[in-house]
Coordinates of C-alpha atoms in Angstrom, one line a residue:
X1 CA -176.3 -106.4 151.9
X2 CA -178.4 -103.5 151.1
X3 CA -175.7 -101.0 151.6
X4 CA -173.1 -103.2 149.2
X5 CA -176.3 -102.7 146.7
X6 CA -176.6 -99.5 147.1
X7 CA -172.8 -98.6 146.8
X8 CA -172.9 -101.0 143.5
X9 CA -175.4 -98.9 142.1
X10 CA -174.0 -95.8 142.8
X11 CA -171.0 -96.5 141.3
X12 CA -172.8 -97.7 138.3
X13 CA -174.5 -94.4 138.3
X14 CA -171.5 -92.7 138.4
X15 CA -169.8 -94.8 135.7
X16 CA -172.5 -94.4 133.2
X17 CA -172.6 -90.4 134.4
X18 CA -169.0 -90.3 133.7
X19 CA -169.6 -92.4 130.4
X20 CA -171.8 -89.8 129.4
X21 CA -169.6 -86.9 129.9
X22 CA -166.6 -88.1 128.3
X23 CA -168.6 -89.0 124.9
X24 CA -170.4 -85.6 125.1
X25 CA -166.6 -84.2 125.2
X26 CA -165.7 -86.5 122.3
X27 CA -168.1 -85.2 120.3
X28 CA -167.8 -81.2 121.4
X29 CA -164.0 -82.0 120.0
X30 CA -165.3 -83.8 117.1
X31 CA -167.2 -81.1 116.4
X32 CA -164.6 -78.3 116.9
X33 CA -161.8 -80.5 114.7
X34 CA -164.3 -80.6 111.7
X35 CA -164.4 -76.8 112.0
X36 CA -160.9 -76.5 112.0
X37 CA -160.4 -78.7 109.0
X38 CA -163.1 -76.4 107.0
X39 CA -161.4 -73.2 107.9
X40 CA -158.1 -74.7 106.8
X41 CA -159.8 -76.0 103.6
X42 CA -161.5 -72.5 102.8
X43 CA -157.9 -71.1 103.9
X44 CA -156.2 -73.1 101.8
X45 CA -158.8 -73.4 98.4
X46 CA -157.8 -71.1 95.6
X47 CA -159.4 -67.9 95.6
X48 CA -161.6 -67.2 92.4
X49 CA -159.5 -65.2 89.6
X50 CA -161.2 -62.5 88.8
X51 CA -161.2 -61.2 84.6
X52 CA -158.1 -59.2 83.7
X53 CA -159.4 -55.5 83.1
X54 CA -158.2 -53.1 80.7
X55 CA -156.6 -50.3 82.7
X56 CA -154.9 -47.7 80.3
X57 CA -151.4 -47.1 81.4
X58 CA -150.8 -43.9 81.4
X59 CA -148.4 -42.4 79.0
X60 CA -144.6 -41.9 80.5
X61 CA -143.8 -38.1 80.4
X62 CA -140.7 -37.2 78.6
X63 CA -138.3 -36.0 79.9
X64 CA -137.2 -32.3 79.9
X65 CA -133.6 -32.5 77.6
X66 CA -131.1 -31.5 80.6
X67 CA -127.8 -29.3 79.0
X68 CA -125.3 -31.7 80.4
X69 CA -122.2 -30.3 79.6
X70 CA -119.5 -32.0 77.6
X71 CA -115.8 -32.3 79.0
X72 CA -113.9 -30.2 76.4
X73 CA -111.4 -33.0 74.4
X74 CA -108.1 -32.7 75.7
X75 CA -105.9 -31.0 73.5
X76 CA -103.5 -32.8 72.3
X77 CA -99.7 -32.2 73.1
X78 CA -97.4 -30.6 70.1
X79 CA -95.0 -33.1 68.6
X80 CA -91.9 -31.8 67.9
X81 CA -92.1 -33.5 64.2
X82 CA -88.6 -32.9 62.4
X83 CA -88.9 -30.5 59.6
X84 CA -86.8 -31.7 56.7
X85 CA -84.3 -28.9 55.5
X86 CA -85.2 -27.5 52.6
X87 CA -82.6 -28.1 49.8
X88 CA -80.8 -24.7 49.0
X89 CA -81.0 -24.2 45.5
X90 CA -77.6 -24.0 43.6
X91 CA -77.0 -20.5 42.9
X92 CA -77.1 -19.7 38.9
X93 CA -74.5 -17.6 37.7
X94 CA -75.8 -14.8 36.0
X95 CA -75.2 -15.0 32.5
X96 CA -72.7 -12.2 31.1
X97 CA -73.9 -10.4 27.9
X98 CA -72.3 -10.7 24.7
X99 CA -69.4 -8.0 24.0
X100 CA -70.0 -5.7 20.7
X101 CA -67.3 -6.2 18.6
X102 CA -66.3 -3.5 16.2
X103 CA -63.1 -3.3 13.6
X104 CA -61.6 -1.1 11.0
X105 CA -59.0 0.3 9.1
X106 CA -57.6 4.0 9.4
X107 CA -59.2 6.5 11.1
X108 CA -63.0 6.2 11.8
X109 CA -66.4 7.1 13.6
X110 CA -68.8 4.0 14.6
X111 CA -72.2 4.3 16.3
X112 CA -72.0 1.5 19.2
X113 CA -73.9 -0.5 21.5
X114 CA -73.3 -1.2 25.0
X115 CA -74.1 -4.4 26.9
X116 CA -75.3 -3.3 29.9
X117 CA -77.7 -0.7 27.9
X118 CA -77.1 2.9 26.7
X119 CA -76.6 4.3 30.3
X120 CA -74.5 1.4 32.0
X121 CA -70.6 1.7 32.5
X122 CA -68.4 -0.6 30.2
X123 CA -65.1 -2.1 29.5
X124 CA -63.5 -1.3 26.1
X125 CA -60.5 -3.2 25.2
X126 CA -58.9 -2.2 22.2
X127 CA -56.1 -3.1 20.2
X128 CA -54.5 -1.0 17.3
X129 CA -51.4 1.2 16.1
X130 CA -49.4 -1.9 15.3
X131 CA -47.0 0.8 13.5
X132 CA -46.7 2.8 15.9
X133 CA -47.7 5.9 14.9
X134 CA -50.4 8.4 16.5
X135 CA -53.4 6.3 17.7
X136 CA -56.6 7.6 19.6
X137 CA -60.1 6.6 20.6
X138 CA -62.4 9.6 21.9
X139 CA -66.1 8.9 23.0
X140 CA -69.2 11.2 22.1
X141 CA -73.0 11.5 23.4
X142 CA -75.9 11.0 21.5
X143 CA -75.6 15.0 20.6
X144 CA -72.3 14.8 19.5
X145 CA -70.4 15.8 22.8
X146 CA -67.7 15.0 23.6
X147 CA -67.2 12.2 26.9
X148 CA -64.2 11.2 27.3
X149 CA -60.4 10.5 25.8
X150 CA -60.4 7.0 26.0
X151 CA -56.7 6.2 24.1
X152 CA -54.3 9.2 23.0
X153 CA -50.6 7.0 22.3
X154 CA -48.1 7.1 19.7
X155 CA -47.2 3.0 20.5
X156 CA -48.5 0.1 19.5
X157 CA -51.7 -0.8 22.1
X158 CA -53.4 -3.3 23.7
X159 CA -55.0 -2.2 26.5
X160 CA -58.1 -2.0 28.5
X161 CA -60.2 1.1 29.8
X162 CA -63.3 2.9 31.3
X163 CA -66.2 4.1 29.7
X164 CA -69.1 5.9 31.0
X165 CA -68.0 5.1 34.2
X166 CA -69.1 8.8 35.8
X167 CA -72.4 9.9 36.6
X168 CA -74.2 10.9 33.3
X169 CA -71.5 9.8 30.9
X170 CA -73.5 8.0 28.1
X171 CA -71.6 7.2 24.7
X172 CA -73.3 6.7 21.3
X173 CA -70.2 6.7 19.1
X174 CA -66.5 6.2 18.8
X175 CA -64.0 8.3 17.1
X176 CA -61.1 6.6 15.6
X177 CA -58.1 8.4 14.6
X178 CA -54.7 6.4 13.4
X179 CA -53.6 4.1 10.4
X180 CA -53.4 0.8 10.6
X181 CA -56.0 -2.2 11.3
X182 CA -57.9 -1.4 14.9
X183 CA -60.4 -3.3 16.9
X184 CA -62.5 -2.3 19.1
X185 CA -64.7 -4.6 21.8
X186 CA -67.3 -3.5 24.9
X187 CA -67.8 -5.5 27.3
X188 CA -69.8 -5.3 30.7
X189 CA -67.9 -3.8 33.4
X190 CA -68.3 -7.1 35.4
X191 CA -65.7 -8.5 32.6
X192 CA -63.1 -6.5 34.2
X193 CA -60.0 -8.5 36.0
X194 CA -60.2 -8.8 40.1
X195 CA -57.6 -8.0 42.7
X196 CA -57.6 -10.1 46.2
X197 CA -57.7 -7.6 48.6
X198 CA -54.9 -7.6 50.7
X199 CA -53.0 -9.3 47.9
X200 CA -50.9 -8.1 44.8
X201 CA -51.9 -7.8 41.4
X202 CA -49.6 -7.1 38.7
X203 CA -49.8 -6.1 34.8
X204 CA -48.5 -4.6 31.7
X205 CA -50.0 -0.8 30.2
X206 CA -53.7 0.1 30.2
X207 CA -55.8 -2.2 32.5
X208 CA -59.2 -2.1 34.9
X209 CA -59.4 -3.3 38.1
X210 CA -63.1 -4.3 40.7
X211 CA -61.3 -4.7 44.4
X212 CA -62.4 -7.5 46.3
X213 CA -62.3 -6.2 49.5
X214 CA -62.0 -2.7 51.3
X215 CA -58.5 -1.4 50.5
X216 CA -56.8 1.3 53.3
X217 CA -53.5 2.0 50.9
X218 CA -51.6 0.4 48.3
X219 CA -47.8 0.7 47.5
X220 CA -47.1 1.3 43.8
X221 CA -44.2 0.5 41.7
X222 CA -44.9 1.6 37.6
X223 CA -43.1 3.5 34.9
X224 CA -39.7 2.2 34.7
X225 CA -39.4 4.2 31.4
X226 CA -40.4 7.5 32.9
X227 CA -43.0 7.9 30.8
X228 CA -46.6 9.0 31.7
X229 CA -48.1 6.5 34.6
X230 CA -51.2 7.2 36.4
X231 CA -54.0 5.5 38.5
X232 CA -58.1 6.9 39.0
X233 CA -59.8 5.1 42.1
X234 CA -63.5 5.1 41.7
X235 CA -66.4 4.6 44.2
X236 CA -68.6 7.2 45.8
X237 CA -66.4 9.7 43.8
X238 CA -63.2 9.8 41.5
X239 CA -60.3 10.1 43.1
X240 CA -56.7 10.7 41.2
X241 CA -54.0 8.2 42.9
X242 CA -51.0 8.7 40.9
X243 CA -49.9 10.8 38.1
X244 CA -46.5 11.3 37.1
X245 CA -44.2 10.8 34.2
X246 CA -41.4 9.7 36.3
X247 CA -40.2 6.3 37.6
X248 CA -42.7 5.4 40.7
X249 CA -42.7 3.7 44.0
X250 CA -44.2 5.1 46.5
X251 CA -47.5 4.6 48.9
X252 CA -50.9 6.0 48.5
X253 CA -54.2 5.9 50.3
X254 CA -57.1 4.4 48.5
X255 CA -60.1 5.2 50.1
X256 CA -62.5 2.3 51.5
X257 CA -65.5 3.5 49.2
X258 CA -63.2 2.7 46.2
X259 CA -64.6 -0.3 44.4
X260 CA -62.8 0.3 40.4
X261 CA -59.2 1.5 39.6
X262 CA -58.0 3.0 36.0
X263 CA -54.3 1.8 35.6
X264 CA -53.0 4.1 32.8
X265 CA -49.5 4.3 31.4
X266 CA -47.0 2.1 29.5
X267 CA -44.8 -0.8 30.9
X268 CA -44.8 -2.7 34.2
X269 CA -46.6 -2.5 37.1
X270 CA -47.9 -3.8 40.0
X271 CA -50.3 -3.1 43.0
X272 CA -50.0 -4.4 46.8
X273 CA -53.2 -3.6 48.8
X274 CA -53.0 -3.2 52.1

């Protein structure tokens, strides 16, 4: 019985011994927890904001400027714009200057005027001698020299011829000798008729004619009366074409610097340039 006590009691001792250690544990964890919870609340509380201070910022340097280089533009391509035509003017015809017109009775001398000016060539057409008796018209210089024969007929005329035509040839008056009314008109040279070259022209007594064209030769048929028939080419120089007092047909060569002709004689004629 006493060893049943004694067992009892030492497992009472050791139950309270073992009571003792497991509440001193308890509270060693007790302990330990409420540290944890403190750390975690000072972990976890707000920390204390501190006063904003006034820190200058310090300025931002500027920049250096850097030469970037600009792309050149692109040139743009040409257009080929249309260029409207300019409108050709209409040529104006230059105007022709007035003849001089001069008339009179019997034989005469008359101080004239040219309209191409005192040194120009001209184109005198005179009519006269409707009697038929001796008629002639002979041009004189400023001094009173003598220029040029310009009519010498004993028939009734109506002609056409050159005056001043060679090189310093300038005539101030007109002598007049004959009965009978006359008249007497200068024209430019330009009034002159034209001839088609190749082509034929034909006429009747004194007449003037400008080529248009370059003549090689011409064939010639004049003077059916036999009477006097001649022809003076002008152009660089004066050449004499034909001069006879017979009936003519016959060829003759021109001369390609030829530009004015002097028909002279009475009657018919006519001209085929070749």
């Amino acid at each position: 019985m006493k060893r049943i006590s004694l067992f009892l009691a030492i497992l009472l001792i050791a139950a309270i011994a073992a009571a003792c250690e497991t509440e001193g544990e308890a509270t060693e964890t007790a302990a330990d927890t409420g540290t944890t919870q403190v750390a975690a609340a000072e972990a976890t509380a707000p920390a204390a904001t501190s006063e904003p201070t006034n820190t200058p910022v310090p300025p931002t340097a500027t920049a250096e400027p850097t030469n970037t280089p600009v792309p050149p533009t692109p040139t743009a391509e040409p257009t080929n714009t249309p260029i409207p035509p300019t409108p050709t003017p209409e040529p104006t015809a230059t105007p022709i200057p007035e003849p001089k017109v001069y008339s009179g009775t019997g034989s005469d001398v008359i101080d004239i005027e040219k309209p191409g000016g005192p040194d120009s060539p001209a184109l005198v057409h005179v009519v006269g001698n409707a009697d038929g008796r001796y008629f002639g018209v002979t041009s004189f210089n400023a001094n009173g020299e003598q220029v040029d024969l310009l009519v010498n007929t004993t028939a009734a005329y109506d002609g056409r011829v050159l005056m001043d035509v060679r090189k310093g040839e300038s005539t101030a008056r007109l002598q007049i000798e004959g009965q009978g009314d006359w008249t007497i008109e200068i024209l430019p040279l330009s009034a002159a008729r034209h001839a088609a070259v190749p082509g034929v022209t034909a006429g009747t007594g004194d007449d003037v004619l400008i080529l248009d064209g370059v003549a090689d030769t011409a064939r010639i048929v004049a003077n059916a009366d036999g009477r006097y028939f001649g022809i003076w080419g002008y152009g660089d120089r004066a050449n004499l074409l034909v001069n006879t007092t017979d009936p003519y047909d016959g060829r003759v060569i021109v001369g390609k610097d030829t530009k004015v002709l002097q028909v002279s004689g009475s009657g018919d004629w006519e001209i085929t340039f070749e």
